Coordinates of C-alpha atoms and ligand atoms in Angstrom, one line a residue:
X1 CA 0.6 -0.2 -0.2
X2 CA 1.3 3.7 -0.7
X3 CA 2.3 5.7 2.2
X4 CA 1.2 8.6 3.3
X5 CA 2.5 12.2 2.9
X6 CA 3.2 11.9 7.1
X7 CA 4.2 7.9 7.2
X8 CA 6.9 9.0 4.2
X9 CA 8.1 11.5 6.1
X10 CA 8.1 9.3 9.1
X11 CA 10.5 6.9 7.6
X12 CA 12.9 9.9 6.6
X13 CA 12.9 11.9 9.4
X14 CA 12.4 9.1 13.0
X15 CA 13.6 11.2 15.4
X16 CA 12.1 14.4 14.5
X17 CA 8.9 15.3 17.2
X18 CA 5.4 14.6 16.3
X19 CA 4.8 18.5 17.0
X20 CA 6.5 19.5 13.9
X21 CA 4.6 17.2 11.5
X22 CA 1.5 18.8 12.6
X23 CA 3.2 22.4 12.0
X24 CA 3.5 21.6 8.1
X25 CA 0.4 19.6 8.6
X26 CA -1.0 23.4 9.4
X27 CA 0.6 24.4 6.4
X28 CA -0.6 22.6 4.1
X29 CA -4.1 24.4 4.5
X30 CA -3.0 28.3 4.4
X31 CA -3.5 29.0 0.9
X32 CA -0.6 31.8 1.3
X33 CA 1.7 29.0 1.1
X34 CA 2.3 27.5 -2.0
X35 CA 5.2 24.8 -1.1
X36 CA 7.5 23.3 0.9
X37 CA 9.6 26.1 1.3
X38 CA 7.3 28.3 2.6
X39 CA 7.3 26.8 5.2
X40 CA 9.4 29.2 7.5
X41 CA 8.5 27.6 10.5
X42 CA 11.1 24.6 9.7
X43 CA 14.7 24.5 9.2
X44 CA 16.3 25.2 5.3
X45 CA 17.1 21.7 5.6
X46 CA 14.2 20.2 6.3
X47 CA 12.8 22.1 3.2
X48 CA 15.1 21.5 0.9
X49 CA 14.6 17.7 1.6
X50 CA 10.8 17.4 2.0
X51 CA 10.9 19.3 -2.0
X52 CA 13.0 16.5 -2.9
X53 CA 11.4 13.9 -1.9
X54 CA 7.5 14.5 -0.8
X55 CA 4.7 15.5 -3.4
X56 CA 3.5 18.8 -2.2
X57 CA -0.3 18.4 -3.8
X58 CA -1.2 14.5 -4.9
X59 CA -3.3 16.3 -7.1
X60 CA -3.4 18.0 -10.3
X61 CA -5.8 19.5 -12.2
X62 CA -6.1 18.9 -15.6
X63 CA -9.5 20.0 -16.8
X64 CA -11.2 22.7 -14.9
X65 CA -15.5 23.5 -16.0
X66 CA -16.9 26.8 -14.8
X67 CA -21.0 27.0 -15.2
X68 CA -23.0 29.0 -17.6
X69 CA -23.5 31.1 -13.7
X70 CA -20.3 30.8 -12.1
X71 CA -21.2 29.5 -9.1
X72 CA -20.2 26.2 -9.5
X73 CA -16.7 24.5 -10.8
X74 CA -15.9 21.1 -12.2
X75 CA -12.0 20.0 -11.5
X76 CA -11.2 17.0 -13.1
X77 CA -7.8 16.2 -11.6
X78 CA -4.8 13.7 -12.1
X79 CA -3.7 11.6 -9.2
X80 CA -0.2 11.2 -9.6
X81 CA -0.3 7.7 -11.2
X82 CA -2.8 8.9 -14.1
X83 CA -5.7 8.0 -12.3
X84 CA -8.4 10.7 -12.7
X85 CA -11.4 12.2 -10.2
X86 CA -13.3 15.0 -9.6
X87 CA -14.2 17.9 -7.8
X88 CA -16.7 20.1 -6.7
X89 CA -17.1 23.3 -5.7
X90 CA -20.2 25.5 -5.4
X91 CA -22.1 28.8 -3.5
X92 CA -24.6 27.5 -0.8
X93 CA -27.4 29.4 0.7
X94 CA -24.9 31.6 2.6
X95 CA -23.5 33.1 -0.1
X96 CA -19.8 31.0 0.8
X97 CA -18.8 28.0 -0.5
X98 CA -19.2 24.2 -0.6
X99 CA -16.5 21.8 -2.1
X100 CA -18.2 18.1 -2.9
X101 CA -15.2 16.0 -2.3
X102 CA -13.9 12.5 -4.1
X103 CA -13.7 9.1 -1.8
X104 CA -12.1 7.1 -4.1
X105 CA -11.4 6.4 -7.7
X106 CA -14.8 4.5 -9.5
X107 CA -16.9 3.1 -7.8
X108 CA -18.3 -0.3 -6.5
X109 CA -21.6 0.1 -5.5
X110 CA -23.4 0.4 -8.9
X111 CA -26.5 2.1 -8.5
X112 CA -28.4 2.6 -11.5
X113 CA -29.1 5.6 -11.1
X114 CA -25.3 7.1 -11.0
X115 CA -22.7 8.0 -13.3
X116 CA -19.8 7.4 -11.1
X117 CA -21.2 3.0 -10.8
X118 CA -21.3 2.5 -14.0
X119 CA -16.7 3.4 -14.4
X120 CA -16.8 0.2 -11.4
X121 CA -14.2 0.8 -9.1
X122 CA -10.0 1.3 -10.0
X123 CA -9.1 2.3 -6.6
X124 CA -9.8 4.0 -3.2
X125 CA -8.3 7.5 -2.7
X126 CA -5.1 7.8 -0.3
X127 CA -5.9 10.1 2.8
X128 CA -3.5 12.9 1.5
X129 CA -5.3 12.2 -1.9
X130 CA -8.7 13.1 -0.2
X131 CA -7.2 16.0 1.9
X132 CA -5.8 17.7 -1.1
X133 CA -8.4 18.6 -2.9
X134 CA -9.8 21.2 -0.4
X135 CA -6.4 22.4 -0.4
X136 CA -6.7 22.0 -4.5
X137 CA -9.8 24.7 -4.1
X138 CA -8.5 26.9 -1.0
X139 CA -5.5 27.5 -4.1
X140 CA -8.3 28.2 -6.4
X141 CA -10.1 30.9 -4.7
X142 CA -7.1 32.5 -3.7
X143 CA -5.7 32.2 -7.3
X144 CA -8.9 34.4 -8.7
X145 CA -9.2 36.4 -5.6
X146 CA -12.5 35.1 -3.9
X147 CA -12.8 35.9 -0.7
X148 CA -15.5 34.2 -0.1
X149 CA -14.6 31.2 2.4
X150 CA -15.6 27.2 2.1
X151 CA -18.1 27.5 4.7
X152 CA -19.2 23.5 4.3
X153 CA -17.6 20.5 3.0
X154 CA -19.5 17.2 1.6
X155 CA -18.5 13.9 1.0
X156 CA -20.7 13.1 -1.7
X157 CA -18.1 12.7 -5.1
X158 CA -17.0 9.9 -6.3
X159 CA -17.0 6.8 -4.8
X160 CA -17.8 5.1 -1.9
X161 CA -16.5 6.8 1.4
X162 CA -17.5 4.2 4.5
X163 CA -15.7 1.6 1.8
X164 CA -13.0 3.2 1.9
X165 CA -13.2 3.7 5.9
X166 CA -9.1 4.5 7.3
X167 CA -8.8 7.6 4.6
X168 CA -11.6 9.6 4.9
X169 CA -11.3 9.2 9.0
X170 CA -7.4 10.4 8.0
X171 CA -8.8 13.2 6.0
X172 CA -11.3 14.1 7.6
X173 CA -9.4 14.3 10.8
X174 CA -6.5 16.6 8.3
X175 CA -9.4 19.5 8.0
X176 CA -11.0 19.7 11.7
X177 CA -7.4 20.4 12.9
X178 CA -6.3 22.7 10.3
X179 CA -9.2 24.2 9.0
X180 CA -11.8 26.5 10.2
X181 CA -14.2 24.6 8.7
X182 CA -16.5 22.3 11.9
X183 CA -17.8 19.0 12.0
X184 CA -21.0 20.6 11.8
X185 CA -20.2 21.7 8.6
X186 CA -19.2 18.3 6.7
X187 CA -21.2 15.5 5.9
X188 CA -20.3 12.1 4.9
X189 CA -22.7 10.2 2.7
X190 CA -22.9 6.8 2.3
X191 CA -24.9 4.3 0.3
X192 CA -25.7 3.2 4.2
X193 CA -22.9 -0.6 4.2
X194 CA -23.6 -1.8 7.4
X195 CA -20.5 -3.1 9.3
X196 CA -19.1 0.3 9.0
X197 CA -22.1 2.1 10.6
X198 CA -21.2 -0.5 12.9
X199 CA -18.0 0.4 13.1
X200 CA -18.8 3.6 13.5
X201 CA -21.3 3.1 16.7
X202 CA -17.9 1.7 18.4
X203 CA -15.5 3.9 17.2
X204 CA -13.9 6.7 19.6
X205 CA -11.3 8.2 16.7
X206 CA -14.9 8.7 14.0
X207 CA -15.1 12.6 13.9
X208 CA -18.5 14.5 14.7
X209 CA -19.6 14.7 11.3
X210 CA -22.8 14.7 9.7
X211 CA -23.3 11.4 8.3
X212 CA -26.3 11.5 4.8
X213 CA -27.3 8.0 4.2
X214 CA -29.1 6.8 0.6
X215 CA -31.9 5.8 1.5
X216 CA -33.7 5.9 -1.8
X217 CA -36.4 3.0 -1.4
X218 CA -37.7 2.4 1.8
X219 CA -39.6 -0.5 0.6
X220 CA -36.9 -3.8 0.6
X221 CA -37.4 -5.1 -2.7
X222 CA -37.2 -2.1 -4.5
X223 CA -34.4 -0.8 -2.4
X224 CA -32.3 -4.0 -3.6
X225 CA -33.3 -2.9 -7.5
X226 CA -32.2 -0.1 -8.2
X227 CA -28.9 0.1 -4.7
X228 CA -27.7 -3.4 -5.4
X229 CA -25.3 -3.1 -2.6
X230 CA -28.3 -3.6 -0.2
X231 CA -27.7 -5.8 1.9
X232 CA -30.6 -9.2 3.3
X233 CA -32.8 -7.2 6.6
X234 CA -30.9 -3.7 5.7
X235 CA -34.5 -1.4 6.6
X236 CA -34.8 -3.6 10.2
X237 CA -30.4 -3.1 10.3
X238 CA -31.3 0.6 9.7
X239 CA -34.0 1.9 11.8
X240 CA -32.2 -0.1 14.6
X241 CA -28.7 1.5 13.5
X242 CA -30.7 5.0 13.8
X243 CA -31.7 4.6 17.3
X244 CA -28.3 2.9 19.1
X245 CA -26.6 6.4 16.6
X246 CA -29.2 8.9 18.1
X247 CA -28.5 7.4 21.6
X248 CA -24.7 7.0 21.2
X249 CA -23.6 10.1 19.3
X250 CA -27.1 11.9 18.7
X251 CA -27.5 15.7 19.4
X252 CA -29.2 18.1 17.5
X253 CA -26.3 18.9 15.8
X254 CA -25.2 15.6 14.5
X255 CA -28.2 14.5 13.0
X256 CA -28.5 12.2 10.3
X257 CA -29.9 12.8 6.9
X258 CA -32.0 10.3 4.3
X259 CA -31.1 11.2 0.9
X260 CA -34.2 9.9 -1.6
X261 CA -33.6 10.3 -5.2
X262 CA -36.6 10.9 -7.3
X263 CA -36.6 8.8 -10.4
X264 CA -40.0 9.3 -12.1
X265 CA -42.7 6.1 -12.1
X266 CA -39.4 4.3 -10.2
X267 CA -39.7 5.6 -6.7
X268 CA -42.2 8.4 -6.8
X269 CA -45.8 7.3 -6.0
X270 CA -47.8 8.8 -3.3
X271 CA -47.5 4.8 -1.5
X272 CA -43.8 5.0 -2.0
X273 CA -44.3 8.7 -0.1
X274 CA -45.9 7.2 2.4
X275 CA -43.9 4.1 3.0
X276 CA -40.9 6.5 3.7
X277 CA -43.0 8.4 6.2
X278 CA -43.2 5.6 7.9
X279 CA -40.8 4.5 7.7
X280 CA -38.7 7.8 9.2
X281 CA -41.3 8.3 11.9
X282 CA -40.8 4.9 13.1
X283 CA -37.3 4.8 13.1
X284 CA -36.7 8.7 14.3
X285 CA -35.2 12.6 14.5
X286 CA -34.5 12.7 10.3
X287 CA -34.5 14.3 7.7
X288 CA -35.4 13.3 4.2
X289 CA -33.7 15.7 1.6
X290 CA -35.0 15.3 -1.5
X291 CA -32.6 14.6 -4.7
X292 CA -33.8 15.2 -8.2
X293 CA -32.5 12.9 -10.4
X294 CA -29.3 14.3 -12.6
X295 CA -29.2 13.2 -16.2
X296 CA -27.0 10.6 -16.9
X297 CA -27.0 9.3 -20.0
X298 CA -29.8 6.5 -19.5
X299 CA -32.8 6.7 -21.5
X300 CA -34.7 4.1 -19.0
X301 CA -34.0 7.1 -16.3
X302 CA -36.2 10.4 -15.6
X303 CA -36.4 13.4 -13.1
X304 CA -39.8 12.6 -11.3
X305 CA -42.5 15.6 -12.2
X306 CA -44.3 15.1 -8.6
X307 CA -40.9 16.1 -6.0
X308 CA -43.3 19.1 -4.8
X309 CA -46.3 16.8 -4.4
X310 CA -44.1 13.8 -2.9
X311 CA -42.7 16.2 -1.0
X312 CA -46.0 17.3 0.9
X313 CA -47.0 14.2 1.9
X314 CA -44.0 13.9 3.2
X315 CA -44.6 16.9 5.3
X316 CA -48.2 15.6 6.4
X317 CA -47.0 12.8 7.6
X318 CA -44.8 15.0 9.5
X319 CA -40.8 14.5 8.3
X320 CA -39.0 17.1 7.8
X321 CA -38.2 17.7 4.4
X322 CA -35.9 19.4 2.0
X323 CA -35.3 19.2 -1.8
X324 CA -32.3 19.4 -3.0
X325 CA -31.1 22.2 -5.1
X326 CA -29.6 20.8 -8.3
X327 CA -25.8 22.8 -9.2
X328 CA -23.8 22.2 -12.0
X329 CA -26.0 20.5 -14.6
X330 CA -24.5 22.8 -17.8
X331 CA -21.2 21.2 -16.5
X332 CA -21.6 17.9 -15.4
X333 CA -20.7 18.2 -11.8
X334 CA -24.0 17.5 -10.5
X335 CA -25.2 15.1 -8.0
X336 CA -24.0 11.8 -9.8
X337 CA -23.0 12.8 -13.1
X338 CA -19.7 12.4 -11.9
X339 CA -17.2 10.3 -13.9
X340 CA -13.8 10.7 -14.4
X341 CA -13.8 11.5 -17.6
X342 CA -13.6 14.5 -19.6
X343 CA -17.0 14.4 -22.0
X344 CA -17.8 18.2 -21.5
Ligands
SAH401 N1 -22.1 7.2 -2.5 C1 -22.0 8.3 -1.4 C2 -21.9 9.4 -1.5 C3 -21.8 9.8 -3.5 S1 -23.0 9.8 -4.0 C4 -23.8 7.4 -1.5 O1 -23.7 6.1 -1.8 O2 -24.1 8.0 -0.6 C5 -24.0 11.2 -3.2 C6 -25.8 11.4 -4.1 O3 -26.3 11.6 -4.8 C7 -26.5 10.3 -3.2 O4 -27.5 10.6 -2.4 C8 -26.7 9.0 -4.4 O5 -27.6 8.5 -4.9 C9 -27.1 10.7 -5.2 N2 -26.9 10.7 -6.4 C10 -26.4 9.4 -7.1 N3 -26.5 9.8 -9.2 C11 -27.5 10.7 -8.8 C12 -28.1 11.1 -9.9 N4 -27.6 10.5 -11.1 N5 -29.2 12.1 -10.1 C13 -29.2 12.8 -8.8 N6 -28.5 12.2 -7.1 C14 -27.7 11.0 -8.0

């Protein structure tokens, strides 16, 4: 397995104190510092040696796409081995920026409506490659002299974060330790891999970030069809897990969201809405985020025209419901459209 920058550093300089690396890592997230030589808090010798041996940034911009309204940017980033991933920067409701990061090259989950799934899984990203996507956008904003800060991070790009658990946790802690973005402003979105959800309950190192679970159907048979990674007895296990999570980790701030993509004629009927509302009310304090389907060039799949009606039913059943604003569809940067290629 490839060593992280920190592991390589430790190998090169086994006698350096721990806080030295902390100092270096802090510099990574200061956009005014653009290479090893700029880290003036460390010796010139150390800087020179790091310049020779360690990559300053593990992602290199390959292509940049700008939406017509200039509110969304998508970058195709090349990794050191030539693989490519996508990351997105978008203006949010507060007038600040949200960054959407990838956790894997491709994805093994193969959800029927997602472009990334069609690539299959190529490999996990390292913790550096995950963390550096944020750094890429920090430098981007600085270069463009844009002053609004990045206030939110969503791990909703390519890949299934919990299938790359350790590297995701390491990257999350880098952000939490070295940026002003708080845990309540970071959301990890997962398809709901049960063994890893259970691990979170026991893991003292799991950071206090928010979780979004891609539910997409509260009917077991239908969910299995559109989300093939659905394990046996998924809904019952999820309901039990949510109760446990809220008991152990829950607070108003660390709530869970269920994501629900609305596909015409698949999961968007009034009956689907009621089934979902029943499940949510039975499960606990779960907000539902309805996601308009974004086109992925598959004639069998269409956006549901009934999002408002669907939301109304949920709300009337007592479920807190929001409908996601889709951004960047004109540059294929919207949810589910990230595929690591350069079609546009
Ligand atoms: N693997 C993770 C994170 C990546 S997807 C997960 O499944 O949650 C982030 C969100 O975008 C998920 O809720 C996913 O279901 C949704 N999504 C995927 N394809 C989409 C599409 N074509 N249109 C809209 N949303 C999509």
